Short mmCIF file of C-alpha atoms in Angstrom, two decimals:
data_model
loop_
_atom_site.label_atom_id
_atom_site.label_comp_id
_atom_site.label_asym_id
_atom_site.label_seq_id
_atom_site.Cartn_x
_atom_site.Cartn_y
_atom_site.Cartn_z
CA MET A 146 29.58 17.56 52.49
CA ASN A 147 27.01 17.34 55.23
CA ARG A 148 24.16 14.82 55.39
CA LYS A 149 21.55 17.25 54.08
CA LYS A 150 23.62 17.98 50.97
CA TRP A 151 24.23 14.26 50.38
CA LEU A 152 20.50 13.64 50.61
CA LEU A 153 19.74 16.43 48.14
CA LEU A 154 22.43 15.21 45.73
CA SER A 155 21.09 11.64 45.93
CA VAL A 156 17.57 12.81 45.09
CA LEU A 157 18.87 14.84 42.14
CA MET A 158 20.93 11.90 40.86
CA GLY A 159 17.85 9.72 41.17
CA ILE A 160 15.79 12.11 39.05
CA LEU A 161 18.59 12.24 36.47
CA ALA A 162 18.81 8.45 36.37
CA LEU A 163 15.06 8.14 35.90
CA GLY A 164 15.21 10.50 32.96
CA ILE A 165 18.07 8.67 31.29
CA PHE A 166 16.44 5.30 31.97
CA ASP A 167 13.25 6.45 30.34
CA ARG A 168 15.14 7.61 27.26
CA TYR A 169 16.91 4.28 27.12
CA ASN A 170 13.55 2.53 27.08
CA VAL A 171 12.40 4.64 24.17
CA LEU A 172 15.52 3.74 22.22
CA ALA A 173 15.11 0.08 23.12
CA ASP A 174 11.59 0.23 21.73
CA PHE A 175 12.94 1.61 18.45
CA ASP A 176 15.55 -1.14 18.26
CA ASP A 177 12.77 -3.65 18.64
CA GLU A 178 11.18 -2.19 15.52
CA THR A 179 14.24 -2.14 13.31
CA LEU A 180 13.24 -3.73 10.04
CA PRO A 181 15.37 -6.74 9.18
CA VAL A 182 17.24 -6.28 5.90
CA ASP A 183 15.35 -9.13 4.25
CA TRP A 184 12.07 -7.28 4.88
CA TYR A 185 12.95 -4.44 2.53
CA GLN A 186 15.62 -5.86 0.24
CA LEU A 187 15.32 -8.82 -2.08
CA PRO A 188 18.07 -11.45 -1.71
CA GLU A 189 19.41 -10.65 -5.18
CA ASP A 190 19.79 -6.94 -4.26
CA GLN A 191 21.33 -7.29 -0.80
CA SER A 192 24.97 -7.75 -1.77
CA VAL A 193 24.81 -4.89 -4.27
CA SER A 194 23.17 -2.38 -1.92
CA GLN A 195 25.65 -3.21 0.83
CA GLU A 196 28.47 -2.35 -1.53
CA THR A 197 26.96 0.85 -2.88
CA GLU A 198 25.24 2.19 0.23
CA GLY A 199 27.77 1.03 2.79
CA LEU A 200 25.05 -0.82 4.69
CA ARG A 201 26.07 -3.45 7.16
CA LEU A 202 23.83 -6.16 8.54
CA GLY A 203 22.66 -5.23 12.01
CA ARG A 204 22.97 -1.49 11.40
CA GLN A 205 19.64 -0.70 9.81
CA PRO A 206 18.02 2.67 10.37
CA LYS A 207 15.55 3.03 13.24
CA THR A 208 11.90 2.64 12.40
CA PRO A 209 9.48 4.21 14.87
CA VAL A 210 6.36 2.57 13.47
CA SER A 211 4.63 2.80 16.87
CA ASN A 212 5.04 6.59 16.79
CA LEU A 213 3.26 6.77 13.45
CA PHE A 214 0.26 4.79 14.67
CA ARG A 215 0.15 6.55 18.05
CA SER A 216 0.53 10.04 16.67
CA ILE A 217 -2.08 9.73 13.92
CA GLY A 218 -4.48 7.75 16.12
CA THR A 219 -4.35 10.13 19.07
CA SER A 220 -4.62 13.17 16.77
CA LEU A 221 -7.82 11.72 15.34
CA ASP A 222 -9.11 10.96 18.82
CA ASN A 223 -8.40 14.54 19.88
CA TYR A 224 -10.10 16.06 16.86
CA SER A 225 -13.24 17.51 18.36
CA GLU A 226 -14.72 19.19 15.29
CA LEU A 227 -15.56 15.94 13.62
CA SER A 228 -18.79 15.99 11.67
CA ALA A 229 -21.01 13.14 12.74
CA PRO A 230 -21.86 10.69 9.97
CA ASN A 231 -25.17 11.78 8.49
CA ALA A 232 -27.39 9.76 6.18
CA ASN A 233 -28.16 12.76 3.99
CA LYS A 234 -25.00 14.79 4.11
CA TRP A 235 -21.40 14.59 3.08
CA HIS A 236 -19.22 13.70 6.01
CA PHE A 237 -15.64 12.97 7.02
CA ASP A 238 -15.81 9.22 6.50
CA ARG A 239 -12.31 7.91 7.08
CA LEU A 240 -8.61 8.74 6.94
CA VAL A 241 -6.06 6.98 4.75
CA THR A 242 -2.39 7.13 5.64
CA LYS A 243 0.45 5.85 3.48
CA PHE A 244 3.75 4.59 4.87
CA ALA A 245 6.76 4.23 2.59
CA VAL A 246 10.13 2.49 2.93
CA SER A 247 13.37 3.79 1.45
CA ALA A 248 15.86 1.48 -0.26
CA ARG A 249 17.88 1.60 2.98
CA GLY A 250 14.94 0.51 5.12
CA PHE A 251 13.96 3.88 6.58
CA ILE A 252 10.18 3.81 7.09
CA GLY A 253 7.93 6.83 7.44
CA LEU A 254 4.93 8.67 6.11
CA LEU A 255 5.12 9.07 2.34
CA LEU A 256 6.10 12.64 1.54
CA GLY A 257 6.29 13.75 -2.08
CA GLY A 258 6.70 11.07 -4.74
CA GLY A 259 7.37 7.36 -4.95
CA SER A 260 5.50 4.16 -4.20
CA PHE A 261 3.89 3.60 -0.84
CA SER A 262 4.53 0.34 0.98
CA THR A 263 1.54 0.17 3.30
CA GLU A 264 -1.80 1.93 3.24
CA ILE A 265 -3.73 2.21 6.50
CA ASP A 266 -7.46 2.95 6.68
CA TRP A 267 -8.73 4.58 9.89
CA ARG A 268 -12.45 4.54 10.66
CA GLN A 269 -14.63 5.85 13.44
CA LYS A 270 -15.80 3.30 15.96
CA SER A 271 -19.49 2.47 15.92
CA ALA A 272 -20.08 4.70 12.93
CA PRO A 273 -23.33 3.67 11.27
CA SER A 274 -22.79 2.10 7.88
CA LEU A 275 -24.02 4.93 5.68
CA VAL A 276 -22.27 3.83 2.53
CA ASP A 277 -22.84 0.53 0.83
CA ASP A 278 -19.74 -1.54 1.70
CA LYS A 279 -19.62 -3.21 -1.69
CA LYS A 280 -19.80 0.12 -3.46
CA LEU A 281 -17.11 1.53 -1.19
CA SER A 282 -14.83 -1.39 -1.86
CA GLU A 283 -15.26 -0.99 -5.61
CA SER A 284 -14.64 2.73 -5.50
CA ARG A 285 -11.28 2.08 -3.84
CA GLU A 286 -10.23 -0.01 -6.77
CA GLY A 287 -10.68 2.32 -9.71
CA GLN A 288 -12.37 5.20 -11.40
CA ILE A 289 -14.63 2.99 -13.50
CA THR A 290 -15.21 -0.71 -13.74
CA LEU A 291 -15.07 -2.44 -17.10
CA SER A 292 -16.14 -6.02 -17.68
CA THR A 293 -14.36 -9.01 -19.16
CA ASN A 294 -17.53 -9.43 -21.25
CA PHE A 295 -17.29 -6.04 -22.97
CA ASN A 296 -16.40 -5.80 -26.64
CA GLU A 297 -13.81 -3.22 -27.68
CA ASP A 298 -16.37 -0.60 -28.66
CA GLU A 299 -17.95 -0.82 -25.22
CA VAL A 300 -14.52 -0.41 -23.61
CA LEU A 301 -13.76 2.68 -25.70
CA THR A 302 -17.14 4.20 -24.79
CA GLN A 303 -16.51 3.59 -21.10
CA ILE A 304 -12.98 5.03 -21.01
CA GLU A 305 -13.83 8.17 -23.01
CA PRO A 306 -15.06 10.18 -20.00
CA VAL A 307 -12.04 8.99 -18.00
CA MET A 308 -9.66 10.28 -20.68
CA GLN A 309 -11.58 13.57 -20.79
CA ALA A 310 -11.37 13.91 -17.01
CA LEU A 311 -7.63 13.21 -17.07
CA VAL A 312 -7.07 15.76 -19.84
CA ALA A 313 -9.15 18.29 -17.89
CA THR A 314 -6.58 18.22 -15.10
CA GLY A 315 -4.37 20.30 -17.43
CA LYS A 316 -1.33 18.16 -16.69
CA ILE A 317 -1.11 16.62 -20.16
CA GLU A 318 0.71 18.71 -22.77
CA ASN A 319 0.32 16.45 -25.82
CA VAL A 320 -3.33 15.40 -25.66
CA PRO A 321 -3.54 13.44 -28.98
CA LEU A 322 -0.46 11.37 -28.05
CA PHE A 323 -1.82 10.74 -24.56
CA ARG A 324 -5.22 9.61 -25.91
CA SER A 325 -3.59 7.29 -28.44
CA ASN A 326 -1.26 5.74 -25.83
CA TYR A 327 -4.05 5.42 -23.26
CA LYS A 328 -6.36 3.59 -25.68
CA GLU A 329 -3.53 1.35 -26.86
CA GLN A 330 -2.65 0.27 -23.30
CA VAL A 331 -6.27 -0.32 -22.25
CA LEU A 332 -7.21 -2.28 -25.37
CA ALA A 333 -4.03 -4.40 -25.26
CA HIS A 334 -4.93 -5.50 -21.74
CA HIS A 335 -8.62 -5.90 -22.53
CA ARG A 336 -7.75 -8.32 -25.37
CA LEU A 337 -6.00 -10.47 -22.79
CA PHE A 338 -8.72 -10.27 -20.12
CA GLN A 339 -11.71 -10.59 -22.47
CA GLY A 340 -13.73 -13.75 -22.00
CA PHE A 341 -11.81 -14.82 -18.88
CA ARG A 342 -13.63 -17.33 -16.70
CA ALA A 343 -12.54 -18.34 -13.21
CA VAL A 344 -12.70 -22.04 -12.43
CA GLY A 345 -11.15 -24.32 -9.89
CA SER A 346 -10.13 -23.19 -6.45
CA GLN A 347 -12.28 -23.71 -3.36
CA GLN A 348 -12.21 -20.44 -1.43
CA TRP A 349 -10.06 -17.97 -3.32
CA ARG A 350 -11.55 -16.76 -6.58
CA PRO A 351 -10.33 -14.08 -9.00
CA ARG A 352 -12.47 -11.02 -8.43
CA HIS A 353 -11.15 -8.46 -10.87
CA PHE A 354 -8.24 -7.43 -13.07
CA TYR A 355 -6.66 -4.03 -12.55
CA LEU A 356 -4.53 -1.75 -14.69
CA PHE A 357 -2.51 1.08 -13.19
CA LEU A 358 -1.09 3.56 -15.72
CA ARG A 359 1.27 6.42 -15.03
CA PHE A 360 1.71 8.99 -17.83
CA SER A 361 4.26 11.75 -18.25
CA ALA A 362 3.17 15.29 -19.07
CA ALA A 363 4.31 14.61 -22.65
CA GLY A 364 1.62 11.93 -22.95
CA ASN A 365 3.86 8.85 -22.81
CA VAL A 366 3.78 6.01 -20.31
CA HIS A 367 6.36 6.68 -17.60
CA THR A 368 9.32 4.36 -17.70
CA ASN A 369 9.86 4.45 -13.94
CA VAL A 370 8.21 5.54 -10.69
CA THR A 371 8.72 9.28 -10.53
CA VAL A 372 7.15 12.35 -9.04
CA GLY A 373 5.94 15.58 -10.54
CA GLY A 374 4.07 16.16 -13.80
CA GLY A 375 1.82 13.71 -15.53
CA ILE A 376 -1.09 11.74 -14.18
CA VAL A 377 -2.06 8.31 -12.95
CA SER A 378 -5.08 6.21 -13.83
CA LEU A 379 -6.49 3.03 -12.35
CA LEU A 380 -9.03 0.87 -14.19
CA THR A 381 -10.61 -2.40 -13.15
CA TRP A 382 -12.32 -5.21 -15.01
CA SER A 383 -14.92 -7.22 -13.15
CA ILE A 384 -14.75 -10.90 -14.02
CA ASP A 385 -17.98 -12.12 -15.51
CA ASN A 386 -18.21 -15.84 -14.93
CA ARG A 387 -21.18 -16.17 -17.26
CA ASN A 388 -18.61 -16.57 -20.02
CA ASN A 389 -18.67 -20.11 -21.25
CA ASP A 390 -15.90 -20.07 -23.79
CA LEU A 391 -12.94 -17.91 -24.60
CA PRO A 392 -13.30 -16.09 -27.91
CA HIS A 393 -11.43 -18.25 -30.41
CA GLU A 394 -11.10 -15.89 -33.35
CA ASN A 395 -7.35 -15.59 -33.24
CA GLU A 396 -5.15 -18.57 -32.33
CA ASP A 397 -2.27 -16.50 -30.91
CA ARG A 398 -4.60 -14.50 -28.67
CA TYR A 399 -6.47 -17.65 -27.67
CA GLN A 400 -3.27 -19.33 -26.49
CA LYS A 401 -2.34 -16.28 -24.37
CA GLN A 402 -5.78 -16.28 -22.78
CA LEU A 403 -5.48 -19.99 -22.01
CA ALA A 404 -2.09 -19.33 -20.38
CA LEU A 405 -3.63 -16.53 -18.28
CA GLN A 406 -6.45 -18.82 -17.19
CA LYS A 407 -4.02 -21.54 -16.08
CA PHE A 408 -1.81 -19.03 -14.26
CA THR A 409 -4.71 -17.52 -12.30
CA ASN A 410 -6.31 -20.88 -11.55
CA ASP A 411 -2.98 -22.09 -10.14
CA LEU A 412 -2.79 -18.95 -7.97
CA GLY A 413 -6.31 -19.65 -6.67
CA PHE A 414 -5.31 -23.17 -5.63
CA PHE A 415 -2.11 -21.78 -4.14
CA LEU A 416 -4.07 -19.29 -2.00
CA ASP A 417 -6.39 -22.05 -0.78
CA GLY A 418 -3.38 -23.37 1.14
CA THR A 419 -2.60 -20.01 2.80
CA ASP A 420 -2.23 -20.08 6.57
CA GLU A 421 -3.63 -17.00 8.39
CA VAL A 422 -2.70 -17.87 11.97
CA GLN A 423 -0.50 -14.79 12.50
CA LEU A 424 -3.18 -12.44 11.25
CA LEU A 425 -5.91 -14.05 13.30
CA ALA A 426 -3.73 -13.55 16.39
CA GLN A 427 -4.02 -9.81 15.74
CA LYS A 428 -7.77 -10.10 15.07
CA PHE A 429 -7.28 -9.30 11.40
CA THR A 430 -8.34 -11.46 8.47
CA LEU A 431 -7.17 -11.68 4.91
CA LYS A 432 -9.56 -9.80 2.62
CA SER A 433 -7.88 -9.93 -0.78
CA VAL A 434 -4.57 -10.73 -2.43
CA GLY A 435 -3.39 -9.25 -5.73
CA PHE A 436 -0.70 -10.49 -8.10
CA SER A 437 0.89 -8.59 -10.97
CA VAL A 438 0.31 -10.06 -14.41
CA GLY A 439 2.56 -9.58 -17.42
CA LEU A 440 2.96 -10.96 -20.90
CA THR A 441 6.23 -11.56 -22.71
CA GLY A 442 6.77 -11.05 -26.44
CA SER A 443 6.52 -14.79 -27.02
CA GLY A 444 3.21 -15.00 -25.16
CA LEU A 445 4.32 -16.30 -21.75
CA ILE A 446 2.22 -15.16 -18.78
CA GLY A 447 3.66 -14.57 -15.35
CA MET A 448 4.16 -12.15 -12.49
CA VAL A 449 6.18 -9.05 -13.22
CA PHE A 450 9.25 -7.58 -11.65
CA ALA A 451 7.98 -4.07 -12.22
CA SER A 452 9.26 -0.55 -11.88
CA GLY A 453 7.64 1.18 -14.84
CA GLY A 454 4.48 3.13 -15.48
CA VAL A 455 2.28 0.15 -16.40
CA SER A 456 1.16 -2.26 -13.74
CA ALA A 457 -1.52 -4.85 -14.43
CA GLY A 458 -2.71 -7.51 -12.06
CA ILE A 459 -5.41 -9.77 -10.80
CA SER A 460 -7.09 -9.55 -7.41
CA PHE A 461 -8.45 -12.55 -5.50
CA SER A 462 -10.98 -12.46 -2.71
CA LYS A 463 -12.03 -15.11 -0.27
CA ARG A 464 -15.45 -16.64 0.01
CA PRO A 465 -16.71 -19.27 2.43
CA ALA A 466 -15.95 -22.83 1.34
CA ARG A 467 -18.93 -24.56 -0.23
CA LEU A 468 -19.19 -28.32 -0.36
CA ASP A 469 -20.33 -28.27 -3.96
CA HIS A 470 -17.23 -26.32 -4.97
CA ILE A 471 -14.66 -28.54 -3.33
CA GLN A 472 -11.99 -29.56 -5.79
CA PRO A 473 -9.34 -32.22 -5.28
CA PRO A 474 -5.99 -30.76 -4.14
CA ARG A 475 -3.82 -29.92 -7.09
CA SER A 476 -0.09 -30.32 -7.16
CA LEU A 477 1.33 -27.00 -8.30
CA ASP A 478 4.54 -26.79 -10.25
CA SER A 479 5.91 -23.32 -10.99
CA PHE A 480 5.22 -19.96 -12.63
CA TYR A 481 7.28 -17.30 -14.38
CA LEU A 482 8.61 -14.02 -13.06
CA ILE A 483 9.19 -11.57 -15.92
CA GLU A 484 11.87 -8.86 -15.80
CA SER A 485 12.22 -6.36 -18.62
CA ALA A 486 15.69 -4.87 -19.06
CA PRO A 487 17.01 -7.22 -16.35
CA LYS A 488 19.67 -6.04 -13.94
CA SER A 489 22.93 -7.88 -14.49
CA HIS A 490 23.27 -8.81 -10.80
CA HIS A 491 19.81 -10.43 -10.91
CA VAL A 492 20.89 -12.67 -13.77
CA GLU A 493 24.15 -13.42 -11.96
CA TYR A 494 22.22 -14.28 -8.78
CA ALA A 495 19.99 -16.66 -10.74
CA ARG A 496 23.02 -18.29 -12.34
CA SER A 497 24.92 -18.76 -9.08
CA ASN A 498 21.83 -20.06 -7.22
CA ASN A 499 20.72 -22.50 -9.92
CA ILE A 500 17.48 -20.63 -10.55
CA GLU A 501 16.10 -21.62 -13.94
CA HIS A 502 16.10 -18.59 -16.24
CA ARG A 503 16.24 -17.72 -19.91
CA TRP A 504 15.91 -14.81 -22.31
CA ASP A 505 12.59 -14.16 -23.99
CA GLY A 506 13.45 -11.85 -26.85
CA GLU A 507 16.36 -9.43 -26.59
CA ASN A 508 15.35 -7.46 -23.56
CA THR A 509 13.28 -9.69 -21.27
CA MET A 510 14.47 -12.32 -18.79
CA ILE A 511 12.11 -14.92 -17.38
CA TYR A 512 12.80 -16.79 -14.15
CA LYS A 513 11.01 -20.00 -13.18
CA ILE A 514 9.68 -19.85 -9.60
CA PRO A 515 8.47 -23.09 -7.97
CA PHE A 516 5.21 -22.53 -6.05
CA GLU A 517 6.85 -24.34 -3.13
CA LYS A 518 9.43 -21.53 -2.84
CA PHE A 519 6.81 -18.83 -3.33
CA ARG A 520 4.94 -20.32 -0.35
CA LYS A 521 7.76 -19.01 1.88
CA GLY A 522 7.51 -15.62 0.19
CA MET A 523 3.77 -15.51 0.81
CA GLU A 524 4.31 -16.47 4.46
CA LYS A 525 6.76 -13.61 4.81
CA ALA A 526 4.31 -11.17 3.22
CA LEU A 527 1.70 -12.24 5.78
CA ASP A 528 4.27 -11.90 8.58
CA ILE A 529 5.00 -8.31 7.55
CA SER A 530 1.26 -7.55 7.23
CA SER A 531 0.83 -9.03 10.69
CA PHE A 532 3.59 -6.76 12.04
CA PHE A 533 1.65 -3.66 10.95
CA ALA A 534 -1.58 -5.16 12.30
CA LYS A 535 0.10 -5.76 15.66
CA LYS A 536 1.47 -2.20 15.82
CA SER A 537 -1.98 -0.80 15.02
CA ARG A 538 -3.48 -2.86 17.84
CA GLN A 539 -1.05 -1.43 20.39
CA VAL A 540 -2.62 2.02 20.15
CA THR A 541 -5.40 2.55 22.66
CA LEU A 542 -8.02 4.77 21.05
CA LYS A 543 -11.49 5.85 22.12
CA LYS A 544 -13.13 6.91 18.87
CA TRP A 545 -11.11 5.45 15.99
CA TYR A 546 -9.65 2.12 14.87
CA VAL A 547 -7.60 0.72 12.01
CA SER A 548 -10.06 -1.04 9.72
CA GLU A 549 -7.88 -2.04 6.80
CA ILE A 550 -4.18 -2.43 5.96
CA GLU A 551 -2.87 -2.97 2.46
CA SER A 552 0.80 -3.87 2.07
CA LEU A 553 2.69 -4.12 -1.20
CA PHE A 554 5.53 -6.53 -1.91
CA SER A 555 8.25 -7.16 -4.46
CA LEU A 556 8.82 -10.73 -5.54
CA SER A 557 12.34 -12.09 -5.65
CA ILE A 558 13.60 -14.42 -8.35
CA SER A 559 14.19 -16.84 -5.45
CA GLY A 560 10.45 -16.83 -4.59
CA PHE A 561 10.86 -14.72 -1.42
CA THR A 562 9.20 -11.34 -0.97
CA SER A 563 10.12 -7.99 0.55
CA ILE A 564 8.06 -4.89 1.14
CA VAL A 565 8.26 -2.50 -1.83
CA ASN A 566 10.46 0.54 -1.53
CA LEU A 567 9.94 3.99 -3.04
CA GLY A 568 11.22 3.21 -6.51
CA VAL A 569 9.32 0.08 -7.50
CA THR A 570 5.79 -1.14 -8.09
CA ALA A 571 4.32 -4.20 -6.45
CA SER A 572 4.26 -7.81 -7.63
CA VAL A 573 2.07 -8.92 -4.71
CA LYS A 574 -0.41 -6.95 -2.60
CA VAL A 575 -2.02 -8.17 0.60
CA ASN A 576 -5.15 -6.56 2.01
CA ILE A 577 -6.23 -7.36 5.56
CA ILE A 578 -9.23 -6.14 7.52
CA GLY A 579 -9.82 -5.71 11.23
CA THR A 580 -12.81 -4.91 13.37
CA GLU A 581 -13.10 -2.25 16.05
CA GLN A 582 -13.52 -4.99 18.65
CA GLY A 583 -9.91 -5.98 18.07
CA HIS A 584 -8.59 -2.80 19.66
CA SER A 585 -7.46 -2.69 23.25
CA LEU A 586 -9.40 -0.26 25.41
CA MET B 193 23.93 25.99 43.22
CA HIS B 194 21.18 23.77 44.57
CA ARG B 195 18.61 25.57 42.43
CA LEU B 196 20.81 25.18 39.34
CA LEU B 197 21.24 21.43 39.97
CA LEU B 198 17.52 21.04 40.56
CA ALA B 199 16.64 22.90 37.35
CA LEU B 200 19.15 20.83 35.39
CA ALA B 201 17.81 17.56 36.80
CA LEU B 202 14.22 18.50 36.08
CA LEU B 203 15.12 19.58 32.56
CA VAL B 204 16.93 16.31 31.77
CA SER B 205 14.25 14.18 33.34
CA SER B 206 11.46 16.03 31.53
CA VAL B 207 13.18 15.42 28.18
CA GLY B 208 13.71 11.79 29.05
CA CYS B 209 10.14 11.26 30.25
CA SER B 210 8.59 13.08 27.32
CA PRO B 211 5.78 11.04 25.77
CA PHE B 212 6.69 12.47 22.36
CA GLY B 213 9.00 10.84 19.87
CA THR B 214 9.73 11.58 16.27
CA ILE B 215 7.67 11.13 13.12
CA PRO B 216 9.67 10.08 10.09
CA ALA B 217 8.74 10.76 6.47
CA VAL B 218 10.32 9.46 3.26
CA GLY B 219 9.78 10.13 -0.44
CA LEU B 220 11.30 10.85 -3.82
CA ASP B 221 12.08 14.40 -4.86
CA SER B 222 11.36 15.75 -8.35
CA THR B 223 14.57 14.18 -9.69
CA GLY B 224 13.73 10.74 -8.28
CA LYS B 225 16.25 11.00 -5.43
CA GLU B 226 15.31 9.48 -2.07
CA MET B 227 14.80 11.95 0.76
CA SER B 228 13.96 11.48 4.43
CA TRP B 229 12.77 13.86 7.16
CA THR B 230 12.07 13.64 10.87
CA PHE B 231 9.44 15.74 12.64
CA GLN B 232 8.99 16.24 16.36
CA GLU B 233 5.86 14.32 17.24
CA ASN B 234 4.19 17.04 19.32
CA LEU B 235 4.68 19.65 16.59
CA PHE B 236 3.51 17.19 13.94
CA ASN B 237 0.34 16.52 15.94
CA GLU B 238 -0.43 20.24 16.22
CA ASN B 239 -0.05 20.74 12.48
CA PHE B 240 -1.98 17.59 11.73
CA LEU B 241 -4.99 18.77 13.75
CA THR B 242 -4.87 22.23 12.18
CA TYR B 243 -4.87 20.78 8.67
CA LEU B 244 -7.58 18.27 9.49
CA ASN B 245 -9.76 21.09 10.72
CA GLU B 246 -9.04 23.34 7.72
CA VAL B 247 -9.83 20.56 5.25
CA ASN B 248 -12.96 19.48 7.07
CA THR B 249 -14.46 22.93 7.42
CA SER B 250 -13.58 24.10 3.91
CA VAL B 251 -14.36 21.01 1.85
CA LEU B 252 -17.72 19.92 3.26
CA PRO B 253 -19.69 23.03 2.19
CA ILE B 254 -18.24 22.74 -1.34
CA LEU B 255 -19.26 19.09 -1.60
CA GLU B 256 -22.79 19.88 -0.41
CA GLU B 257 -23.04 22.66 -2.98
CA LYS B 258 -21.73 20.41 -5.80
CA SER B 259 -24.09 17.56 -5.01
CA ARG B 260 -27.10 19.90 -5.05
CA LYS B 261 -26.44 20.84 -8.69
CA ALA B 262 -28.09 18.64 -11.31
CA SER B 263 -25.47 16.62 -13.17
CA PRO B 264 -25.36 13.35 -15.10
CA TRP B 265 -22.32 12.49 -12.94
CA HIS B 266 -22.76 11.03 -9.51
CA LEU B 267 -20.11 12.30 -7.16
CA GLY B 268 -18.75 9.33 -5.20
CA GLU B 269 -16.08 9.46 -2.52
CA VAL B 270 -13.76 12.44 -2.49
CA GLY B 271 -10.25 12.27 -1.09
CA VAL B 272 -8.35 15.39 -0.06
CA GLY B 273 -4.65 15.03 0.63
CA LEU B 274 -2.98 16.85 3.50
CA GLY B 275 0.05 18.92 2.67
CA LEU B 276 2.81 20.48 4.69
CA ARG B 277 2.98 24.18 5.31
CA ALA B 278 6.30 25.64 4.18
CA GLY B 279 8.72 25.67 7.05
CA ALA B 280 6.20 24.15 9.43
CA SER B 281 7.30 21.74 12.10
CA VAL B 282 10.70 21.02 10.62
CA GLY B 283 12.74 23.68 12.31
CA PRO B 284 14.99 25.65 9.97
CA LEU B 285 14.17 23.44 7.00
CA SER B 286 11.68 24.98 4.61
CA LEU B 287 9.55 22.18 3.27
CA LYS B 288 6.42 21.92 1.21
CA GLY B 289 4.88 18.73 -0.01
CA GLN B 290 2.02 16.31 -0.18
CA LEU B 291 1.97 14.07 2.86
CA GLY B 292 0.73 10.49 2.63
CA VAL B 293 -2.44 11.39 4.50
CA THR B 294 -5.81 11.61 2.74
CA VAL B 295 -9.11 12.63 4.27
CA ILE B 296 -11.94 10.70 2.63
CA PHE B 297 -15.37 12.31 2.43
CA ALA B 298 -18.42 10.21 1.59
CA PRO B 299 -21.92 11.30 0.58
CA GLY B 300 -23.92 8.86 2.69
CA VAL B 301 -26.87 6.93 1.37
CA ARG B 302 -29.76 9.10 0.18
CA GLN B 303 -32.99 7.90 1.66
#
């Protein structure tokens, strides 16, 4: 081979090497984003899923989270037909994207049914604030807002148009059964929330209760997270702190309400000790935190290990610390995690790890979670939220930015957390907000 | 031969240097079984823009019309989900479904 041919061959090999090297970098980037197993599987489920799914530690599926942010962000940036926000006209205000995680840790856009893991809000940069922020925030939370001060007649009056609207969708086959079940669920929760008064914590205060209901086409509450047929409904109760006393007409109900008050006050104190360093590093701040709330047959209140069609909870929001509200630090003990129809390997995990647990009735297991252990779970939830915040910040956009990220988590009987997968509902939700200034340009 | 080598090298390098990756999607089917899909990013982007445009241009006039009619109900935010066109952007796989992308329209504050 003469010198000219060698030179040509060298150049060609160089081009080939560059191409392969570039591909290697892309793959390396994906590896960097592989979700650790403990991010998407609770400790009590890891051994079981490895047996049934053949998963091995270190061989998780690839998770191109960067691609999702880049692709959606650049598509928005390239969308030239955008209607400019107008004070008197309807306009394209924002885009919401939902990411979901499979039980095997594969993350992607939610397609079809199942629970989402993370919801991302995209907004236009420098868009004038045409909608009242408070109103916007409330409209995200539910179709209507009830109050903890309402009596039952007022609640029924308020939910009537909601039931009518849900029936009007045509997805409910047995309307009388649906209406009866809907009223029963709403009133049962209202009886617990009625008269609630937030006291205690310094910065984190309960803002509202929420109730998410998922009905089948037959008019019954769904027993699991499914797709197709039926409808979903979200209601919220604003907490009216003008209440002075809990209604004390019924001793059993009164005791449940007292238990709810203690549980939520403890959570407020717990959140006061939350460290946001990771989020602040990404120029995001914690906006609100929600916890599921459930009631056992014997009247115990706690968080819920949920996968059914009913999901109730309480949402906390942060306010600036005020000197006149400063309370002495409280030593927090523990709370309950409630699991209906418990999985046998969960009970076995609790037994073998000395986690305090007992039956409450025939079909419900309660686990005692020390707040100290839940602190680690909360830190992990913030770490995962911070991961999404960081990925959103790596996209360089001209016109859009990520303004809000809500991530949903399952709570382990050990106190740890993992991001929810497609088949479950959340025990903990973390909502963080960012400003357009946080984006690299 | 030289031309063939050159074409091959350029082809490989262009694939390797492509700025596009893949877009994954996951969800439950109607029986509750987990499913996952992968779209080519450039094709996904094309479809995404097309849908965004279709939704934007078709929904806004309807919302304006609705809000002009007298009604005891105040129309707040409206969210319109993006779907997937059957067979679009997933090669031989025919797929239809609601994607986890919602365009939110807001009425603005009336002066």
